[in-house]
Amino acid sequence: MRPAERAQLALLLEVAATPTPGNVDRHRDHDDLRFAHLLAGAVGAGDGLEAAADGEPVGVAFERAVEGMAAAQSAGNTQFGALLLLVPLVRASADGAVTPDAVSSVVEATTVADAAAFCRAFEAVAVGLDEPPAALADVDVRQPQAAAAAVEDRRLTLAELMARSADVDGVAREWTTGFDRSFAAAERLRGGEGHLTDRAATAFLELLAAEPDPFVVKRHGVEAAERASEGARAVLAGEREADELAASLVQAGVNPGTTADLLAAGLYIALERGETV
Amino acid sequence: MRPAERAQLALLLEVAATPTPGNVDRHRDHDDLRFAHLLAGAVGAGDGLEAAADGEPVGVAFERAVEGMAAAQSAGNTQFGALLLLVPLVRASADGAVTPDAVSSVVEATTVADAAAFCRAFEAVAVGLDEPPAALADVDVRQPQAAAAAVEDRRLTLAELMARSADVDGVAREWTTGFDRSFAAAERLRGGEGHLTDRAATAFLELLAAEPDPFVVKRHGVEAAERASEGARAVLAGEREADELAASLVQAGVNPGTTADLLAAGLYIALERGETV
């Protein structure tokens, strides 16, 4: 299996893992996002992931992956954040073993053109976007072409753009830390007992227990995100049923999307390191 | 989405459809075959499906698809029969719209080399093979290389080889009938109410209700296969719960594998004709 195929499989195993409370999983659909959408998104992202493996620029590969993902199904954004982690990881794998140093090198090598392509990728999806942080007021991806022009004017590389969002965006933060939570997730997945999808569900809870989900913080505030993390800790401690937590998060419209992205990245790294199904 | 991607998605949607009594589906694993194996098999088959779309010989494309499927996961044969339907269908799509005539032309154009490649594909999988029919006593795919040599000696094309198995193998029979049950399944899937995966589960029951599953006939005899079809009819008539039928088939070790293959083929045709998720 090639790196791009492993990345597709990581996307599929992430959504197959259950329960991942608050998110669509093997046993849960949302009204506006269903399991089949995520299967199709993973298929559609394939060409962009192959481009990353073939050494295409990270921005171009990411834009292609997002376009393919969006064209493959009708639910819009299914795996944007996961692909923003997977594309540099796959690119790193193309040059050798995937390590924090290798993916950091990929990040550091990104260019202004990569940043512009990243902005244009938003043309393909309605990610439910907020206003940009003040330091990026002119890089408003709700207007993708204008944002691309702005990063070109300001000569921002994709690494620099990510660094400016790292305090509010958990995926961007990975770009600034050598993907530390992604690699930590991979370590949790490696070599444990039981099937990989079951270990993935546990890793999801552990990721959520360890830190409030940044996507939930953005959407619902810090308190809601901390409550979700408390819920995950309670499930891991055997004090609460995962299904009950899932039901309460779904009812509140709380979906820990960044935690799912990190799990997909961790699954990819684990597969690259020899994990199998 | 390209034809090969649609074929991958068809494999994924087939296993996501639930309930498909007796088979692995979104809500059921078997001890020796789990949902994750089928996800990985679909990913691994991608290169062979792309080869079919690119105009590679049907036998070569099929062999590559099966090898990729088998290498991607540890459960052996996951989608052999479905790929034996999908490869000629994808090949037909490469030349224009997928129709019974188009796929019949692909079948008729198969060669002795295609037949030999088909035999060699068995190297990659332990499909749980019986003795060959008497008319094919020397084409025993339990010895793939010898079988390949035998079809070359006898100058059998892949179409001729399929025709000789059509009375006992439901996939081979499709090759002799312009894929009539596959196209019929696609018609059932098109334009109905509800989500495509739900319509797929209904189509599975309708296929099983209409004819005893040939794979079940081979494994468990005609009576067991007819009981499974009666069960499907009872579920469709509202006289029996699908989950109860599923439990009883799993307990008896009865999995209607050919019916699943036909559903995957029908899903592919429906996607080619504009069905979306």
XYZ file of C-alpha atoms in Angstrom:
554
model
C 0.000 0.000 0.000
C 1.333 3.410 -0.990
C 1.339 6.474 1.309
C -1.631 8.074 -0.461
C -3.604 4.846 -0.080
C -2.699 4.697 3.597
C -3.961 8.243 3.991
C -7.265 7.280 2.368
C -7.491 4.267 4.638
C -6.750 6.496 7.649
C -9.720 8.695 6.700
C -11.930 5.617 6.382
C -10.769 4.052 9.652
C -11.282 7.347 11.492
C -14.950 7.433 10.554
C -15.313 3.680 11.091
C -14.019 3.965 14.661
C -16.890 3.999 17.130
C -17.886 5.535 19.405
C -16.276 8.905 18.697
C -18.728 10.945 20.759
C -20.168 13.961 18.990
C -18.980 12.952 15.537
C -20.327 10.878 12.685
C -19.018 7.359 13.086
C -19.808 3.798 12.074
C -22.913 3.841 14.233
C -24.006 7.488 14.033
C -25.105 9.902 11.332
C -25.845 13.589 11.743
C -28.783 15.128 9.915
C -26.527 17.107 7.590
C -23.498 14.828 7.505
C -23.733 11.090 7.049
C -21.322 8.185 7.009
C -21.635 7.847 3.226
C -20.483 11.452 2.763
C -17.259 10.697 4.614
C -16.659 7.521 2.617
C -17.083 9.475 -0.620
C -14.931 12.349 0.655
C -12.089 9.914 1.329
C -12.355 8.500 -2.192
C -12.480 11.953 -3.767
C -9.421 13.182 -1.860
C -7.293 10.458 -3.432
C -5.866 12.426 -6.349
C -4.658 15.229 -4.092
C -3.069 12.753 -1.702
C -1.333 11.071 -4.648
C -0.102 14.500 -5.770
C 1.406 15.037 -2.322
C 3.147 11.676 -2.511
C 4.417 12.507 -5.993
C 6.177 15.608 -4.709
C 3.726 18.242 -5.912
C 3.762 21.440 -3.831
C 1.855 21.044 -0.579
C -0.568 23.847 -1.418
C -1.459 22.432 -4.830
C -1.869 18.923 -3.432
C -4.051 20.193 -0.593
C -6.220 22.275 -2.918
C -6.693 19.252 -5.193
C -7.517 16.969 -2.269
C -10.136 19.400 -0.960
C -11.643 19.928 -4.407
C -11.874 16.174 -4.953
C -13.336 15.632 -1.491
C -15.977 18.300 -2.072
C -16.873 17.132 -5.576
C -17.376 13.545 -4.430
C -20.358 14.190 -2.183
C -23.039 16.733 -1.350
C -22.272 17.584 2.287
C -19.561 20.144 1.585
C -16.691 19.990 4.026
C -16.161 16.471 5.258
C -12.408 16.149 5.906
C -10.803 19.593 5.353
C -8.870 19.615 8.613
C -7.793 16.002 8.336
C -6.432 16.664 4.853
C -4.530 19.699 6.115
C -2.703 17.270 8.394
C -2.471 14.354 5.973
C -1.082 16.221 2.979
C 2.167 17.318 4.679
C 2.454 13.918 6.380
C 2.113 12.112 3.041
C 4.570 14.571 1.499
C 7.029 13.756 4.298
C 6.559 10.018 3.712
C 7.496 10.462 0.065
C 10.995 11.472 1.178
C 11.479 8.714 3.777
C 10.080 7.706 7.136
C 7.423 9.998 8.552
C 8.854 11.692 11.648
C 8.286 14.999 13.442
C 11.496 16.309 11.881
C 10.506 15.189 8.401
C 7.095 16.834 8.531
C 8.609 19.960 10.090
C 10.919 20.152 7.096
C 7.908 19.937 4.798
C 6.236 22.730 6.765
C 9.333 24.935 6.680
C 9.679 24.453 2.926
C 6.205 25.762 2.173
C 5.976 28.900 0.082
C 3.781 31.884 -0.583
C 2.309 29.942 -3.497
C 1.335 27.162 -1.076
C -0.407 29.727 1.121
C -2.305 31.121 -1.860
C -3.368 27.616 -2.930
C -4.507 26.911 0.636
C -6.700 30.027 0.528
C -8.146 29.050 -2.843
C -9.062 25.619 -1.444
C -11.811 27.366 0.505
C -13.609 27.958 -2.808
C -14.614 24.292 -2.704
C -16.120 24.204 0.770
C -18.246 26.115 3.176
C -16.349 25.255 6.332
C -18.516 27.449 8.563
C -15.912 30.135 8.824
C -15.457 32.817 11.405
C -13.806 36.163 10.958
C -10.037 35.863 10.735
C -7.918 36.780 13.757
C -7.032 40.489 13.885
C -3.460 39.854 12.733
C -4.878 38.284 9.584
C -7.768 40.675 8.993
C -7.016 40.921 5.266
C -6.582 37.136 4.882
C -10.283 36.399 5.133
C -10.816 32.987 3.560
C -14.520 33.661 3.328
C -13.311 35.520 0.213
C -10.821 32.910 -1.060
C -9.444 34.796 -4.057
C -8.979 38.015 -2.090
C -7.319 36.045 0.713
C -4.954 34.436 -1.804
C -4.078 37.878 -3.142
C -3.516 39.131 0.403
C -1.040 36.379 1.329
C 0.790 37.073 -1.933
C 0.927 40.801 -1.108
C 2.190 40.100 2.392
C 4.594 37.359 1.209
C 3.243 34.918 3.808
C 4.243 31.285 3.403
C 1.767 28.571 4.335
C 3.875 27.826 7.432
C 3.642 31.484 8.472
C -0.078 31.556 7.812
C -0.579 28.463 9.971
C 1.559 29.925 12.756
C -0.704 32.990 12.873
C -3.772 30.762 13.422
C -2.157 28.293 15.813
C -3.626 29.808 18.966
C -7.211 29.295 17.786
C -6.944 26.370 15.356
C -5.800 22.962 16.507
C -4.834 21.821 13.037
C -2.741 24.929 12.426
C -1.107 24.343 15.799
C 0.092 20.938 14.642
C 1.935 22.677 11.840
C 3.925 24.652 14.454
C 4.756 21.758 16.786
C 6.075 19.017 14.515
C 2.575 17.492 14.603
C 3.053 16.538 18.223
C -0.533 15.503 18.994
C -0.736 13.531 15.726
C 2.392 11.568 16.617
C 1.173 11.107 20.176
C -2.084 9.689 18.802
C -0.088 7.306 16.620
C 1.806 6.082 19.674
C -1.470 5.380 21.459
C -2.629 3.380 18.448
C 0.509 1.304 18.051
C 0.800 -2.134 19.476
C -2.192 -2.119 21.780
C -4.668 -4.916 22.283
C -7.686 -5.373 20.078
C -8.642 -4.227 16.609
C -7.224 -0.999 15.225
C -10.650 0.644 14.930
C -11.348 -0.121 18.607
C -7.998 1.347 19.626
C -8.841 4.351 17.450
C -12.043 4.950 19.394
C -10.064 4.864 22.647
C -7.449 7.212 21.188
C -10.228 9.628 20.240
C -11.418 9.748 23.847
C -7.852 10.150 25.106
C -7.195 13.038 22.726
C -10.442 14.709 23.737
C -9.791 14.065 27.437
C -6.321 15.590 27.197
C -7.315 18.934 25.637
C -10.526 20.779 24.843
C -11.298 20.487 21.138
C -10.324 23.797 19.468
C -13.136 23.499 16.917
C -15.664 23.154 19.725
C -14.079 26.148 21.471
C -14.571 28.215 18.326
C -18.158 27.080 17.790
C -19.505 26.758 21.320
C -17.003 28.407 23.652
C -14.427 27.188 26.135
C -16.921 25.911 28.681
C -18.690 23.620 26.228
C -15.345 22.306 25.029
C -14.191 21.659 28.587
C -17.440 19.875 29.383
C -16.863 17.599 26.382
C -13.355 16.835 27.626
C -14.676 16.131 31.114
C -17.156 13.768 29.486
C -14.352 11.936 27.698
C -12.421 11.607 30.967
C -15.506 10.219 32.668
C -15.960 7.614 29.913
C -12.320 6.573 30.147
C -12.693 6.286 33.938
C -15.732 4.051 33.486
C -18.003 6.602 35.133
C -20.072 7.411 32.097
C -21.314 5.496 29.040
C -19.762 6.548 25.750
C -23.134 6.230 24.020
C -24.706 8.572 26.544
C -21.920 11.121 26.066
C -22.340 10.812 22.292
C -26.072 11.421 22.566
C -25.619 14.476 24.777
C -22.970 15.999 22.492
C -25.074 15.404 19.391
C -28.080 16.959 21.088
C -26.004 20.040 21.911
C -24.646 20.134 18.344
C -21.112 19.718 19.702
C -18.800 17.825 17.361
C -15.118 17.602 18.286
C -13.945 17.965 14.699
C -10.305 18.756 15.396
C -10.019 15.682 17.592
C -11.223 13.611 14.628
C -8.643 15.300 12.379
C -5.880 14.442 14.839
C -7.074 10.857 15.006
C -6.973 10.551 11.206
C -3.417 11.898 11.219
C -2.467 9.494 13.999
C -3.973 6.576 12.093
C -1.958 7.521 9.020
C 1.285 7.617 10.984
C 0.443 4.292 12.650
C -0.254 2.687 9.254
C 3.007 4.100 7.888
C 4.779 2.530 10.845
C 3.420 -0.907 10.120
C 0.003 -1.052 11.734
C -2.393 -3.155 9.635
C -6.014 -4.202 9.438
C -15.316 11.522 -9.881
C -13.696 9.095 -12.312
C -15.027 5.585 -13.065
C -12.383 3.896 -10.933
C -13.240 6.165 -8.005
C -16.927 5.394 -8.474
C -16.097 1.699 -8.365
C -14.225 2.188 -5.088
C -17.140 4.140 -3.712
C -19.508 1.375 -4.840
C -17.466 -1.138 -2.820
C -17.598 1.159 0.214
C -21.318 1.868 -0.088
C -22.054 -1.836 -0.475
C -20.480 -2.626 2.872
C -21.949 0.523 4.462
C -25.484 -0.500 3.481
C -27.258 -2.110 6.422
C -28.810 -4.496 7.095
C -27.535 -6.887 4.430
C -28.462 -10.071 6.290
C -25.710 -12.647 6.523
C -22.942 -10.309 5.396
C -20.572 -7.885 7.058
C -22.162 -4.454 6.964
C -22.017 -1.125 8.746
C -23.460 -2.693 11.876
C -22.078 -6.235 11.737
C -18.668 -7.876 11.764
C -17.926 -11.550 11.331
C -15.230 -13.177 13.441
C -12.918 -13.643 10.477
C -14.008 -10.705 8.318
C -14.556 -7.233 9.689
C -15.748 -3.930 8.331
C -12.211 -2.511 8.363
C -11.019 -5.340 6.093
C -13.559 -4.358 3.475
C -12.648 -0.669 3.713
C -8.986 -1.542 3.199
C -9.807 -3.961 0.380
C -11.625 -1.189 -1.480
C -8.641 1.134 -1.111
C -6.205 -1.550 -2.228
C -8.224 -2.428 -5.323
C -7.877 1.128 -6.628
C -4.850 0.650 -8.871
C -6.432 -2.285 -10.676
C -9.658 -0.361 -11.177
C -7.662 2.570 -12.568
C -5.898 0.143 -14.901
C -9.287 -1.024 -16.186
C -10.336 2.577 -16.784
C -7.071 3.263 -18.585
C -7.748 0.497 -21.088
C -5.457 -2.179 -19.730
C -6.560 -5.722 -20.569
C -9.384 -6.911 -18.344
C -7.382 -9.848 -17.001
C -4.380 -7.730 -16.051
C -6.575 -5.095 -14.428
C -8.509 -7.738 -12.500
C -5.359 -9.478 -11.317
C -3.927 -6.141 -10.138
C -7.160 -5.224 -8.363
C -7.244 -8.560 -6.533
C -3.569 -8.362 -5.597
C -4.043 -4.841 -4.237
C -7.177 -5.850 -2.374
C -5.416 -8.805 -0.773
C -2.256 -6.881 0.123
C -4.229 -4.117 1.844
C -5.630 -6.228 4.666
C -5.232 -9.523 6.447
C -8.579 -11.241 5.807
C -7.727 -12.614 2.380
C -10.586 -12.457 -0.071
C -12.810 -9.505 0.659
C -14.187 -8.397 -2.713
C -13.032 -10.900 -5.359
C -16.458 -11.421 -6.890
C -17.384 -7.751 -6.800
C -14.156 -6.892 -8.630
C -14.883 -9.536 -11.252
C -18.035 -7.550 -12.012
C -16.594 -4.069 -11.530
C -13.510 -4.447 -13.710
C -15.419 -5.091 -16.966
C -18.003 -2.458 -16.009
C -15.270 0.139 -15.429
C -13.611 -0.917 -18.672
C -16.925 -0.406 -20.476
C -17.302 3.053 -18.900
C -13.918 4.043 -20.258
C -15.333 3.734 -23.770
C -18.616 5.566 -23.120
C -21.815 5.041 -21.191
C -22.034 1.789 -19.244
C -24.761 -0.341 -20.844
C -25.454 -4.070 -21.189
C -24.229 -3.878 -24.783
C -21.053 -2.046 -23.810
C -20.112 -4.509 -21.097
C -21.014 -7.436 -23.378
C -18.556 -6.036 -25.908
C -15.890 -5.927 -23.209
C -16.666 -9.552 -22.329
C -16.562 -10.674 -25.956
C -13.228 -8.953 -26.483
C -11.517 -10.876 -23.683
C -8.631 -13.110 -24.658
C -6.792 -16.231 -23.579
C -4.296 -13.944 -21.859
C -7.158 -12.449 -19.843
C -8.206 -15.950 -18.807
C -4.659 -16.794 -17.729
C -4.410 -13.563 -15.701
C -7.752 -14.374 -14.079
C -6.390 -17.762 -13.002
C -3.218 -16.183 -11.640
C -5.304 -13.761 -9.561
C -6.158 -16.728 -7.327
C -2.541 -16.700 -6.153
C -3.454 -13.693 -4.016
C -6.464 -15.115 -2.241
C -7.815 -18.193 -0.614
C -11.384 -17.882 -1.817
C -12.497 -21.162 -0.268
C -12.480 -22.979 -3.550
C -14.282 -26.120 -4.586
C -13.263 -28.558 -7.253
C -13.834 -27.180 -10.731
C -16.842 -28.401 -12.738
C -16.140 -31.557 -14.750
C -15.890 -29.647 -18.026
C -13.068 -27.610 -16.485
C -11.331 -30.385 -14.569
C -7.887 -29.230 -15.710
C -8.617 -25.547 -14.968
C -8.361 -25.955 -11.215
C -7.707 -22.514 -9.780
C -6.604 -24.082 -6.511
C -3.391 -24.441 -8.536
C -3.354 -20.996 -10.165
C -0.261 -21.374 -12.356
C -1.335 -24.789 -13.624
C -4.806 -23.451 -14.314
C -3.328 -20.543 -16.261
C -1.287 -23.004 -18.315
C -4.391 -25.114 -18.918
C -6.473 -22.233 -20.292
C -3.563 -21.324 -22.544
C -3.360 -24.934 -23.777
C -7.076 -25.045 -24.424
C -7.148 -21.534 -25.926
C -10.008 -20.522 -23.638
C -10.800 -16.819 -23.474
C -11.969 -15.321 -20.194
C -15.480 -15.031 -21.651
C -15.423 -18.754 -22.495
C -14.101 -19.616 -19.060
C -16.889 -17.631 -17.396
C -19.512 -19.259 -19.629
C -18.370 -22.683 -18.443
C -18.944 -21.699 -14.801
C -22.153 -19.755 -15.317
C -24.450 -22.511 -14.093
C -22.802 -22.660 -10.671
C -21.352 -19.169 -10.218
C -23.586 -16.114 -10.103
C -20.789 -13.722 -11.001
C -19.763 -15.779 -14.024
C -23.414 -15.875 -15.062
C -23.471 -12.075 -15.212
C -20.696 -12.265 -17.780
C -22.992 -14.341 -20.028
C -26.142 -12.236 -19.681
C -25.011 -8.652 -20.267
C -24.833 -8.261 -16.478
C -28.613 -8.396 -16.284
C -28.947 -8.677 -12.509
C -26.367 -5.922 -11.988
C -28.299 -3.556 -14.249
C -31.560 -4.595 -12.611
C -30.048 -3.762 -9.224
C -28.996 -0.356 -10.553
C -32.574 0.310 -11.678
C -33.843 -0.507 -8.195
C -31.329 1.936 -6.757
C -32.094 4.813 -9.096
C -34.452 7.570 -8.159
C -36.021 5.994 -5.108
C -36.814 7.698 -1.840
C -34.316 7.983 0.978
C -30.547 7.793 1.164
C -28.626 5.675 -1.311
C -27.272 3.349 1.372
C -30.815 2.672 2.621
C -32.000 1.941 -0.908
C -28.975 -0.332 -1.269
C -30.050 -2.366 1.749
C -33.510 -2.775 0.218
C -31.981 -3.724 -3.136
C -29.911 -6.383 -1.366
C -33.066 -7.961 0.060
C -34.814 -7.752 -3.319
C -31.896 -9.441 -5.075
C -31.797 -12.164 -2.434
C -35.589 -12.568 -2.512
C -35.584 -12.925 -6.285
C -33.021 -15.740 -6.553
C -31.169 -18.059 -4.192
C -27.614 -16.827 -3.713
C -25.316 -19.047 -5.827
C -22.470 -18.736 -3.323
C -24.754 -20.004 -0.562
C -25.889 -22.836 -2.847
C -22.253 -23.855 -3.334
C -21.399 -23.631 0.366
C -24.571 -24.824 2.060
C -26.790 -26.356 -0.613
C -29.946 -25.326 -2.419
C -32.229 -25.658 0.574
C -30.206 -23.296 2.736
C -30.052 -20.797 -0.110
C -33.800 -21.017 -0.657
C -34.434 -20.524 3.049
C -32.316 -17.358 2.945
C -34.352 -16.094 -0.020
C -37.590 -16.909 1.790
C -36.248 -14.933 4.721
C -35.575 -11.949 2.487
C -39.092 -12.145 1.073
C -40.516 -12.264 4.583
C -38.534 -9.165 5.586
C -39.719 -7.292 2.493
C -43.308 -8.324 3.290
C -42.936 -6.976 6.819
C -43.380 -10.441 8.303
C -39.901 -10.773 9.734
C -37.316 -8.411 11.207
C -34.192 -7.909 9.114
C -32.031 -8.006 12.234
C -33.497 -11.349 13.217
C -32.849 -12.755 9.741
C -29.304 -11.400 9.888
C -28.706 -13.062 13.257
C -30.042 -16.409 12.055
C -27.960 -16.369 8.857
C -24.799 -15.404 10.741
C -25.437 -18.187 13.250
C -25.737 -20.674 10.381
C -22.601 -19.264 8.735
C -24.633 -18.350 5.665
C -23.362 -15.260 3.859
C -24.978 -14.354 0.534
C -21.731 -13.222 -1.025
C -22.846 -13.170 -4.645
C -25.800 -10.992 -3.737
C -23.340 -8.506 -2.223
C -21.243 -8.635 -5.395
C -24.312 -7.878 -7.509
C -25.219 -4.987 -5.223
C -21.725 -3.488 -5.580
C -22.039 -3.745 -9.363
C -25.493 -2.177 -9.250
C -24.198 0.666 -7.073
C -21.427 1.325 -9.568
C -23.859 1.513 -12.475
C -26.177 3.776 -10.478
C -23.268 6.113 -9.628
C -22.202 6.153 -13.278
C -25.735 7.135 -14.192
C -25.761 10.104 -11.882
C -26.673 8.789 -8.447
C -24.823 10.710 -5.728
C -24.266 10.741 -1.997
